[in-house]
XYZ file of C-alpha atoms in Angstrom:
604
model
C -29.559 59.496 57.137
C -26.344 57.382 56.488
C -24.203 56.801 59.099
C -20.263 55.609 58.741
C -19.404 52.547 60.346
C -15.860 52.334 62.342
C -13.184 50.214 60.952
C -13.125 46.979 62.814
C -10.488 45.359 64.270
C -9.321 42.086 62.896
C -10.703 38.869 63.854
C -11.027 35.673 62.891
C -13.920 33.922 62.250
C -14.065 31.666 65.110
C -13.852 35.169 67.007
C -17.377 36.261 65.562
C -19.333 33.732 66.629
C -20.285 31.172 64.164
C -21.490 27.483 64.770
C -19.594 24.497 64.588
C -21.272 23.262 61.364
C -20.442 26.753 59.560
C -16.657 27.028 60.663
C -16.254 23.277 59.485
C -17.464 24.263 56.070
C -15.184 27.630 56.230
C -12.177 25.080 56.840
C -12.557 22.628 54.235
C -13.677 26.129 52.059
C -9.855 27.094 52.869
C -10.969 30.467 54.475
C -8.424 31.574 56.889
C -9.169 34.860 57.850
C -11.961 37.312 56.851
C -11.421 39.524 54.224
C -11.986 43.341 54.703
C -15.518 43.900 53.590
C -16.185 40.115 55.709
C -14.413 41.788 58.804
C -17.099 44.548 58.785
C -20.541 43.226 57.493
C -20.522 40.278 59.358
C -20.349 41.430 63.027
C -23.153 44.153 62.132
C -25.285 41.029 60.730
C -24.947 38.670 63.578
C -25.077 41.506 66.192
C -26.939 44.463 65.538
C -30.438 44.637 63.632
C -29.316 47.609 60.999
C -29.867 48.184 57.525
C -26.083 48.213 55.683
C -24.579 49.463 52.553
C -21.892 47.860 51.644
C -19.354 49.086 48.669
C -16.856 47.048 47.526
C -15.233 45.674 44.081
C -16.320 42.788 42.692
C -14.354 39.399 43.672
C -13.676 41.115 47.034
C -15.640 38.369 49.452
C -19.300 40.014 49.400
C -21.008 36.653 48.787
C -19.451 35.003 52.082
C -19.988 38.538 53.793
C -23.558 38.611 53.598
C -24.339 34.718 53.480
C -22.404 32.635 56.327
C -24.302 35.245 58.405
C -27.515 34.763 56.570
C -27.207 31.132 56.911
C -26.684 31.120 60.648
C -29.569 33.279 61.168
C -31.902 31.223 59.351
C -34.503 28.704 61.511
C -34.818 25.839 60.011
C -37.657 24.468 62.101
C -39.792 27.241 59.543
C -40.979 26.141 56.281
C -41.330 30.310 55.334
C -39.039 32.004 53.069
C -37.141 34.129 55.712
C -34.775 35.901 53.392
C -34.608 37.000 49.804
C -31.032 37.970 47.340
C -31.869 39.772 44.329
C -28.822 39.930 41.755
C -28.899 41.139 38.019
C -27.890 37.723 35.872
C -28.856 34.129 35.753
C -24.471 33.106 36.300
C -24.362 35.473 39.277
C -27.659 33.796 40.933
C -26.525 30.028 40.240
C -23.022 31.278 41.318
C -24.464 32.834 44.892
C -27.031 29.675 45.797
C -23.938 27.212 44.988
C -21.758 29.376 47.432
C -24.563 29.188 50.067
C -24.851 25.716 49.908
C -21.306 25.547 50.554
C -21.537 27.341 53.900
C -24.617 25.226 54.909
C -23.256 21.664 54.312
C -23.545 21.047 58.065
C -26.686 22.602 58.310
C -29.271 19.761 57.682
C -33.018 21.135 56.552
C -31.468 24.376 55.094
C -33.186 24.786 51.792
C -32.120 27.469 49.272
C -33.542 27.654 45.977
C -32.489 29.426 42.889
C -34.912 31.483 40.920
C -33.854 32.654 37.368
C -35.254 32.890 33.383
C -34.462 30.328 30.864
C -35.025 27.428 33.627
C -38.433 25.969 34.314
C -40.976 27.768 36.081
C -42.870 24.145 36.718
C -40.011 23.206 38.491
C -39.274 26.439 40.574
C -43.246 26.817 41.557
C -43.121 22.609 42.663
C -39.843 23.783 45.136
C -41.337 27.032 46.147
C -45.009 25.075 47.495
C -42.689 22.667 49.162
C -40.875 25.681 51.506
C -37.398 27.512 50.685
C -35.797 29.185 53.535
C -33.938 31.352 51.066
C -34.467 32.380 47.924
C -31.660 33.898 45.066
C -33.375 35.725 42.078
C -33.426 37.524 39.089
C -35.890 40.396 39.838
C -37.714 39.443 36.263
C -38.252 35.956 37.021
C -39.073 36.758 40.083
C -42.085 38.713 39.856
C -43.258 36.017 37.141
C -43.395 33.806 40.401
C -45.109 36.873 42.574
C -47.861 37.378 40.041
C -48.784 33.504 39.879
C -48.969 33.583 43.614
C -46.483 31.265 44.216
C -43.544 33.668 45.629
C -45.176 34.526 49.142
C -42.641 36.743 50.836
C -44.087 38.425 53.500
C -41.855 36.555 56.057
C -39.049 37.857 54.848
C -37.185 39.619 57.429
C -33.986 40.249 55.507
C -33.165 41.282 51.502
C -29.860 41.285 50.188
C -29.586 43.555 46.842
C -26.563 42.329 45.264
C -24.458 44.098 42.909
C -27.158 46.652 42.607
C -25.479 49.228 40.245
C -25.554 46.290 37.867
C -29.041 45.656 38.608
C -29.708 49.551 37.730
C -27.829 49.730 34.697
C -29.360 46.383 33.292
C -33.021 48.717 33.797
C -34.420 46.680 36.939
C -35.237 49.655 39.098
C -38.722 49.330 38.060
C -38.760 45.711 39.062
C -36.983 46.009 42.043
C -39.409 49.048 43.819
C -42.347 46.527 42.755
C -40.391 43.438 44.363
C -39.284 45.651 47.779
C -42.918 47.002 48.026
C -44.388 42.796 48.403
C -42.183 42.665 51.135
C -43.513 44.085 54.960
C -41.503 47.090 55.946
C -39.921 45.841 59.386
C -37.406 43.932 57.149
C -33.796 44.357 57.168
C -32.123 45.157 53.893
C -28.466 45.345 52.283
C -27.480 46.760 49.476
C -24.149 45.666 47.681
C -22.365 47.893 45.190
C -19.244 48.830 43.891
C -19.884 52.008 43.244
C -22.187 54.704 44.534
C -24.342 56.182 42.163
C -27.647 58.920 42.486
C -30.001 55.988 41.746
C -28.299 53.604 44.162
C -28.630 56.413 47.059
C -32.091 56.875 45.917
C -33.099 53.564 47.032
C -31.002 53.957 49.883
C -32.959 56.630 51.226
C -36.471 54.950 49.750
C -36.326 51.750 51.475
C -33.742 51.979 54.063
C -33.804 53.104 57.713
C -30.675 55.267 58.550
C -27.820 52.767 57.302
C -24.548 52.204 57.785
C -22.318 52.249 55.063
C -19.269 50.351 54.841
C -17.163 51.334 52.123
C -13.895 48.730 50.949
C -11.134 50.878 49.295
C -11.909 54.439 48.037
C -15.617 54.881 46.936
C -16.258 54.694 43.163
C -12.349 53.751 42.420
C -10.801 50.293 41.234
C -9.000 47.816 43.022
C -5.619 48.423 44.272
C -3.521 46.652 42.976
C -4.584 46.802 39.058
C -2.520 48.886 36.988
C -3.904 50.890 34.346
C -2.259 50.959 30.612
C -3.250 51.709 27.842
C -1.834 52.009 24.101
C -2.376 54.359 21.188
C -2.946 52.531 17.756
C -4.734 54.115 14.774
C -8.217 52.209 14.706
C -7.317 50.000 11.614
C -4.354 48.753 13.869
C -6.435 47.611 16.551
C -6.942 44.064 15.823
C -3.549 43.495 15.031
C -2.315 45.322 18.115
C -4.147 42.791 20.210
C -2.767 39.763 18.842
C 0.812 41.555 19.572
C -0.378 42.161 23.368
C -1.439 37.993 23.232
C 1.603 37.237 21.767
C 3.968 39.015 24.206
C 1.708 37.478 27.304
C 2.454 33.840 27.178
C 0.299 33.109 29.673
C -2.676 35.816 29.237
C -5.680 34.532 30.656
C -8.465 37.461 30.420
C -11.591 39.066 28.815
C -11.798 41.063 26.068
C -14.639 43.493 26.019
C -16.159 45.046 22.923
C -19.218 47.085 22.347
C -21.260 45.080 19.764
C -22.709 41.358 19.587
C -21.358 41.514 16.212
C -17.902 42.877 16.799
C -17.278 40.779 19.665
C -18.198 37.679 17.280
C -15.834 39.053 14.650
C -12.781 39.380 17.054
C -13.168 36.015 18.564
C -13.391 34.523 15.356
C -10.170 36.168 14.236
C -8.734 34.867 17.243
C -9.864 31.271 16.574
C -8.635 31.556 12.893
C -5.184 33.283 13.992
C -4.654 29.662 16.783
C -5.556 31.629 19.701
C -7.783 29.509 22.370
C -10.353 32.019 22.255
C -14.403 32.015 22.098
C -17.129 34.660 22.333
C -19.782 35.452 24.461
C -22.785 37.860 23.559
C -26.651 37.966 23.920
C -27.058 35.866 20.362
C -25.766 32.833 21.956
C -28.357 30.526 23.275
C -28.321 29.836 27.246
C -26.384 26.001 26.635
C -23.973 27.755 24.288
C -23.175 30.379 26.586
C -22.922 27.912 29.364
C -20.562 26.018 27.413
C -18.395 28.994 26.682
C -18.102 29.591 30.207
C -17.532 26.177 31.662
C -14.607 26.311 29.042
C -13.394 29.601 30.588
C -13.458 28.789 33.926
C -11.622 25.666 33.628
C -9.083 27.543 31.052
C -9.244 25.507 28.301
C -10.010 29.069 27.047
C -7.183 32.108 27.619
C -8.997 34.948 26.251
C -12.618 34.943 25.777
C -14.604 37.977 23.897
C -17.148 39.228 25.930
C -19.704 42.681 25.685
C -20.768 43.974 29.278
C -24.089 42.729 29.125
C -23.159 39.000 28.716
C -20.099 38.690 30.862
C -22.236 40.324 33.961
C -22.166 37.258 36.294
C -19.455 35.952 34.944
C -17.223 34.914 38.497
C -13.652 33.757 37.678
C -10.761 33.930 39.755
C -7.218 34.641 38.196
C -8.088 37.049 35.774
C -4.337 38.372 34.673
C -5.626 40.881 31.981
C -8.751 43.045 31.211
C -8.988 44.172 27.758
C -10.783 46.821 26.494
C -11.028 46.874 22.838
C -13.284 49.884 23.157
C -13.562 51.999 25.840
C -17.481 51.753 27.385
C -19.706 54.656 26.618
C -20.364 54.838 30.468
C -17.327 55.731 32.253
C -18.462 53.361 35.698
C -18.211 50.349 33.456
C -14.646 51.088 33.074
C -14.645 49.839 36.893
C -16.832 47.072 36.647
C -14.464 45.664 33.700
C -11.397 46.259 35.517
C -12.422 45.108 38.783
C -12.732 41.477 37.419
C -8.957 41.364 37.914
C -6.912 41.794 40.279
C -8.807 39.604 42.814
C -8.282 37.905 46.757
C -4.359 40.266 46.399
C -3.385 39.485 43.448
C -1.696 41.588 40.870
C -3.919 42.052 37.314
C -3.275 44.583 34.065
C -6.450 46.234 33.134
C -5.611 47.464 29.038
C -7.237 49.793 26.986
C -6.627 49.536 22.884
C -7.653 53.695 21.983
C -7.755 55.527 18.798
C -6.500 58.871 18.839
C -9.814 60.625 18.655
C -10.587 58.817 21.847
C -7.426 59.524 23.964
C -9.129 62.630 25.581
C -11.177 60.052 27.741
C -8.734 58.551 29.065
C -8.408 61.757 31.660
C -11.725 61.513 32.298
C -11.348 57.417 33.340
C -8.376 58.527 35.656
C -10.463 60.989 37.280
C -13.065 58.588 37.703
C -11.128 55.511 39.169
C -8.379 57.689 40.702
C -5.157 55.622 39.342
C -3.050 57.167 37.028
C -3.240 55.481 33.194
C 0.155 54.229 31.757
C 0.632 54.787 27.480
C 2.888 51.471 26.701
C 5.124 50.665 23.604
C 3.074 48.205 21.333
C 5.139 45.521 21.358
C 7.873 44.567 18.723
C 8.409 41.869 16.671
C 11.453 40.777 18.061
C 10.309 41.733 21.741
C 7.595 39.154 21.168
C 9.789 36.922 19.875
C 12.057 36.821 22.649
C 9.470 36.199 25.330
C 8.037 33.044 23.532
C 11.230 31.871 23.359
C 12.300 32.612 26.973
C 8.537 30.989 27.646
C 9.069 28.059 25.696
C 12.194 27.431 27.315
C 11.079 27.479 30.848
C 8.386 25.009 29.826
C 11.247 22.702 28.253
C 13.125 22.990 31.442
C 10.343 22.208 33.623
C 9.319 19.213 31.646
C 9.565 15.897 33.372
C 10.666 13.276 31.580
C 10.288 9.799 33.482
C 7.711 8.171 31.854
C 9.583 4.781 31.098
C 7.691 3.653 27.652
C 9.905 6.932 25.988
C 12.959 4.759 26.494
C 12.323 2.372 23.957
C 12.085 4.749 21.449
C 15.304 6.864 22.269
C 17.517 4.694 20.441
C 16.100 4.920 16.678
C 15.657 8.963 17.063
C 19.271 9.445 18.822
C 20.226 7.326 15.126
C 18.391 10.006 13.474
C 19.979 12.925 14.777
C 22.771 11.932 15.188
C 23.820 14.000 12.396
C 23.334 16.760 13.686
C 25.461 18.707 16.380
C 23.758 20.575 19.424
C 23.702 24.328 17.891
C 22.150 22.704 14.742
C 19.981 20.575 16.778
C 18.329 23.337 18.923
C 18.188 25.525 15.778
C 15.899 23.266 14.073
C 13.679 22.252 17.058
C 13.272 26.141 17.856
C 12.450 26.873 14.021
C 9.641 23.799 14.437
C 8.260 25.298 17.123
C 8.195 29.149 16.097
C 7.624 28.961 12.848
C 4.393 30.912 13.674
C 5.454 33.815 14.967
C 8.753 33.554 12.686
C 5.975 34.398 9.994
C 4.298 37.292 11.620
C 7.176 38.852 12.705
C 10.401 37.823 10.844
C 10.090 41.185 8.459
C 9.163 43.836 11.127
C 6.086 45.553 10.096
C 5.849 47.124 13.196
C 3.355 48.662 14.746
C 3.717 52.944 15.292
C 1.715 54.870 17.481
C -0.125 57.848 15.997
C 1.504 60.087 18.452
C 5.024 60.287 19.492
C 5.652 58.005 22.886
C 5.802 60.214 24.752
C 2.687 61.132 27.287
C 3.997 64.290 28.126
C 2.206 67.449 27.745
C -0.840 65.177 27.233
C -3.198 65.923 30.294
C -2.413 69.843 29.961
C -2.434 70.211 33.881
C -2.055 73.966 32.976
C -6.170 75.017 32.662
C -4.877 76.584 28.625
C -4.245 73.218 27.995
C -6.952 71.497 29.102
C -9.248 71.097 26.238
C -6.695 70.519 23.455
C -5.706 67.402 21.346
C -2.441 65.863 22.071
C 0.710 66.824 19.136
C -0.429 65.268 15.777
C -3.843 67.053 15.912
C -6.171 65.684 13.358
C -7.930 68.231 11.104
C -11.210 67.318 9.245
C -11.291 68.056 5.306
C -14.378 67.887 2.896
C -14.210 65.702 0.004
C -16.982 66.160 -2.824
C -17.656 62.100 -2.989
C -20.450 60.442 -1.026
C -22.455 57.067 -1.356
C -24.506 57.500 -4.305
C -20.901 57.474 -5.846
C -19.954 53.929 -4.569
C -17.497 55.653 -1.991
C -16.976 54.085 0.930
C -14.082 53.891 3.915
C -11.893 51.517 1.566
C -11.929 53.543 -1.463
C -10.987 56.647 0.537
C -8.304 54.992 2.297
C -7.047 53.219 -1.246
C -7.537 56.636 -2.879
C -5.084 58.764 -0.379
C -2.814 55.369 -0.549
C -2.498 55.348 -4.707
C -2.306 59.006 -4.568
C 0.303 59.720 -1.605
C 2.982 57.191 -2.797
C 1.930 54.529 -0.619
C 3.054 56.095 2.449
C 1.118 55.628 5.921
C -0.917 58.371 6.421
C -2.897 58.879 9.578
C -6.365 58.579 9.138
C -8.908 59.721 11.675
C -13.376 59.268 11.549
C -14.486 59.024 8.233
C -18.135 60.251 8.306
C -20.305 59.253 5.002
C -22.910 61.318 3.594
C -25.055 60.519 0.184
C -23.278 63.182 -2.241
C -20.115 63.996 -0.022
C -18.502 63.000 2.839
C -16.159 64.294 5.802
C -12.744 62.269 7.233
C -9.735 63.314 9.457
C -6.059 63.368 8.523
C -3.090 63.931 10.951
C -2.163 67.991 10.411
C 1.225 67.502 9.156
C -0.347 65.425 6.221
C -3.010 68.044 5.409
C -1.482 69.743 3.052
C 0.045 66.819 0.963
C -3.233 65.095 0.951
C -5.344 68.093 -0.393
C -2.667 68.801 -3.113
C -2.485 64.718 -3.722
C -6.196 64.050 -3.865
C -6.759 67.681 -5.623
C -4.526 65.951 -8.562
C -6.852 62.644 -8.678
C -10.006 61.211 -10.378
C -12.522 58.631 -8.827
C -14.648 56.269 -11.627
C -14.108 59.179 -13.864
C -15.071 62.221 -11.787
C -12.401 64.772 -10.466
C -11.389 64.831 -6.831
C -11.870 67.637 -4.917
C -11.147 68.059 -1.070
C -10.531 71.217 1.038
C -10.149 72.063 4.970
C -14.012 71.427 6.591
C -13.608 74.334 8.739
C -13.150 76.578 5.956
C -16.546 75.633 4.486
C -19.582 77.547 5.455
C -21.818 74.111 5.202
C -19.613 72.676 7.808
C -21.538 71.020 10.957
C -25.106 72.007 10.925
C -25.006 73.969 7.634
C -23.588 70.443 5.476
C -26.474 68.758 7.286
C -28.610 71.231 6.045
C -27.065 71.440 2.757
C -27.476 67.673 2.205
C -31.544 67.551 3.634
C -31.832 70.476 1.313
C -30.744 68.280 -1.401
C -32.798 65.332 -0.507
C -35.596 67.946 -0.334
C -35.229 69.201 -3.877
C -34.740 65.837 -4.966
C -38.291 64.695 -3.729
C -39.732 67.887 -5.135
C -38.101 66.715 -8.704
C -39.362 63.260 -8.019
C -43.003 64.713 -7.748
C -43.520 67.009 -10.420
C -41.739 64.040 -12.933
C -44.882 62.073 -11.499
C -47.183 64.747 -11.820
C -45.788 64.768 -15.845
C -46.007 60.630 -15.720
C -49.663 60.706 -14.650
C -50.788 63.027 -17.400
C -49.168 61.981 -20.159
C -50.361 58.509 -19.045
C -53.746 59.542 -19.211
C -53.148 61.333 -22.992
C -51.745 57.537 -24.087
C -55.227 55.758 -22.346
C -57.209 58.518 -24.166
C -55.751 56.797 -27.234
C -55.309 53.496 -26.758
C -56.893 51.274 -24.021
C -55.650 47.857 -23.066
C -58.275 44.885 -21.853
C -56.644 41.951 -20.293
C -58.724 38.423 -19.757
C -57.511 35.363 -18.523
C -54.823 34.298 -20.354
C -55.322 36.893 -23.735
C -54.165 40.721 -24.039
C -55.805 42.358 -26.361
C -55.756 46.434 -28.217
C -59.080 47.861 -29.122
């Protein structure tokens, strides 16, 4: 049974009772007063011997909610491990031990010791025979250490499962039931989450005795104060969408997520080649390079820095003014996880979402899911972007400070140079110098459109009719009689309705390619012109010929079928021409036989 714990009123931490040594560290920490999820967790820990579950966002003060208590409870005077934190990533783990040692600076023999893959297990099992009071692990590691016998844990009176939806969705459930069941059953245990999910109350209700949950914000939703936007670009637009949203954020300083190792490696080095301070960080990366990356990050010598879900778990930096999603996640409660990283300790953050229009029908389901409403935004213009680097640029000038004494003996010779030159001319100049960049991208237009008029009306359908349809500027999916074996792939199509349409920009939706023909979307008001375009046309010799999908009775299932028929009867042809190889080969041997030796072929 859960049970609901009552807000608590405000206090401050000298009000709930910690030692001298702890409140010194939380002053020179610069903690002033507890935060919300702080204000709650910590007066159950220190007073009351209940299991708790806590949900809250990420970067809302979990880590000092669970461990200033933790660390006052500890005795020192034991050499056993009295309390255990299990979180899902390396970062995360090194992050949480550093933060405890933080609040036990003034706490003399309080050892804490930091178990994770990719470090040395030597080392670990040499601390762990020596006595840790607490230890921080990766479940994997962790039962490495359990099975060698040097993890002993059954003095451990409390376990803290950190971010534990991350743990679940990273596939440690396993791991942690075989961690929780080495640990005696009179234990305390915590479980920290930011959202609330079957699997998560499943473990509730395995290993915990009627708990109190303490929930920060509305359960399952995003912070509140991150806005939501989002804009529409056709998916060949994406990239260059991006660079508009960097370009019109001076100071961006965010994550990009993508799906793949390989696309996230792709964007960031498009980034790096376009001047952006940007890196990547995926699962191909070696431990030190990742390190590196994120050492670079935190200390923002990076602004944006490419990340997929998996390798940016752990990941703990403060600041964060953007979130952007180059794809939306397959799993809707990522969506939160991502967002969540901004917005942090008050502050305002912009969680963005670049979407096709075949994917715009999720963003309904998002809202639903994080209950804030999603904003569509204007891609930016040219001369919008423009204007803010200027305005940027000029605030930087203005703020500049200019009394550094060896500049003086230079001012003569350059005043002698310009001196030429009036002050209109002057600042012309130095602004073309300094923009000639973005001059380039942007001085002819080439804006970006969106695929759908501006407007989000009409959109989410709140009418049930509605409901299910596609926004105005439905797509519709035609049938064209060209497939791999013919060397067509998504560049010839889109250079074959380009040559054939008069160059104009038509919308193009999923392409799906099959071996002898292939399906692809096309905004409905260019249906008709493409069929009658592309019905006109000839590909390396062969005539085009394309038609409405829906119209075909091999559509779906049946071109599936159509196409595994053909594979079929082209197996069957493949076996009876071997059938006719084999015994016309044996008529020829019947004739003529060949002997080879080393060296010498010879006829007899």
């Amino acid at each position: 049974m859960i049970t609901f714990a009552p807000l608590m009123l405000k206090r401050s931490f000298e009000e709930m009772g910690f030692t001298p040594g702890i409140l010194k560290a939380i002053g020179e920490l610069g903690f002033e007063m507890p935060m919300p999820v702080q204000e709650n967790v910590i007066p159950l820990m220190l007073g009351e011997e209940c299991d708790i579950i806590a949900l809250a966002q990420t970067g809302t003060g979990k880590t000092a909610a669970f461990g200033l208590p933790l660390v006052q409870v500890t005795d020192t005077e034991s050499d056993k491990t009295q309390s255990l934190i299990l979180c899902p990533t390396r970062e995360l783990c090194m992050q949480i031990t550093s933060d405890l040692a933080d609040y036990s600076k003034y706490m003399g023999k309080l050892r804490i010791l930091a178990v994770y893959g990719g470090a040395s297990i030597d080392n670990q099992i040499r601390a762990l025979k020596k006595g840790v009071h607490i230890i921080v692990a990766t479940p994997g590691r962790l039962i490495d250490l359990i099975g060698r016998g040097a993890a002993k844990l059954n003095h451990v009176s409390s376990v803290i499962l950190d971010e534990a939806d991350e743990m679940l969705n990273m596939g440690f459930l396993d791991s942690i039931n075989e961690i929780l069941e080495e640990i005696p059953g009179g234990r305390r245990t915590l479980l920290f989450s930011a959202t609330m999910s079957n699997e998560i109350a499943s473990i509730a209700k395995k290993y915990m005795h009627n708990p109190v949950e303490i929930t920060i914000g509305t359960k399952n939703a995003t912070a509140e104060n991150v806005s939501h936007n989002y804009y529409l670009v056709n998916s060949r637009d994406k990239y260059k969408a991006l660079k508009r949203l960097a370009d019109s954020e001076p100071d961006i300083y965010g994550i990009i997520f993508c799906r793949t190792r390989k696309e996230t490696q792709e964007i960031a080095s498009m980034l790096i080649d376009d001047g952006y301070n940007a890196d990547a960080l995926h699962g191909d990366l070696s431990q030190a390079q990742r390190d590196t990356v994120m050492q670079k990050f935190r200390v923002r010598n990076l602004q944006l820095l490419v990340a997929t879900d998996v390798a940016a778990r752990g990941l703990d930096v403060d600041d964060l003014t953007h979130i952007i999603n180059y794809n939306l996640p397959d799993d809707l409660e990522v969506y939160t996880h991502r967002s969540g990283r901004t917005g942090r300790a008050g502050k305002k953050g912009i969680s963005v979402s670049l979407i096709s229009p075949k994917d715009r029908s999720n963003i309904s389901q998002i809202e639903r899911k994080v209950k804030r409403p999603f904003k569509m935004m204007k891609i930016p213009s040219g001369s919008e972007i423009c204007n803010k680097q200027l305005i940027h640029w000029a605030k930087k000038l203005e703020m500049v400070e200019t009394e550094h004494k060896e500049i003086e003996r230079y001012l003569p010779e350059i005043e002698e140079r310009l001196a030429g030159l009036d002050k209109e001319e002057l600042l012309r100049r130095v602004v073309s110098l300094q923009f000639d960049k973005f001059l380039d991208d942007y001085r002819y237009g080439g804006e970006l459109l969106s695929p759908v008029p501006e407007s989000d009306e009409g959109f989410r359908g709140k009418n049930k009719k509605g409901a299910g349809r596609r926004f105005e500027g439905e797509y519709k999916r035609l049938f064209i009689n060209l497939g791999k074996t013919d060397g067509f792939f998504p560049e010839q199509l889109i250079e074959l309705i380009n040559s054939n349409t008069r160059g104009r920009k038509i919308p193009i939706g999923k392409i799906d390619l099959l071996k002898t023909f292939s399906f692809f979307e096309i905004e409905s008001a260019h249906v008709a012109e493409v069929i009658e375009a592309l019905n006109n046309a000839r590909f390396n010799d062969r005539k085009v010929s394309v038609e409405i999908a829906q119209d075909r009775p091999e559509e779906h299932a049946d071109g599936r079928d159509r196409e595994k028929g053909k594979r079929k009867d082209k197996w069957s042809d493949r076996r009876k021409d071997k059938r006719s190889d084999r015994k016309e080969g044996k008529r020829k041997d019947r004739k003529q036989r060949v002997v080879t030796y080393p060296g010498l072929k010879h006829r007899r």
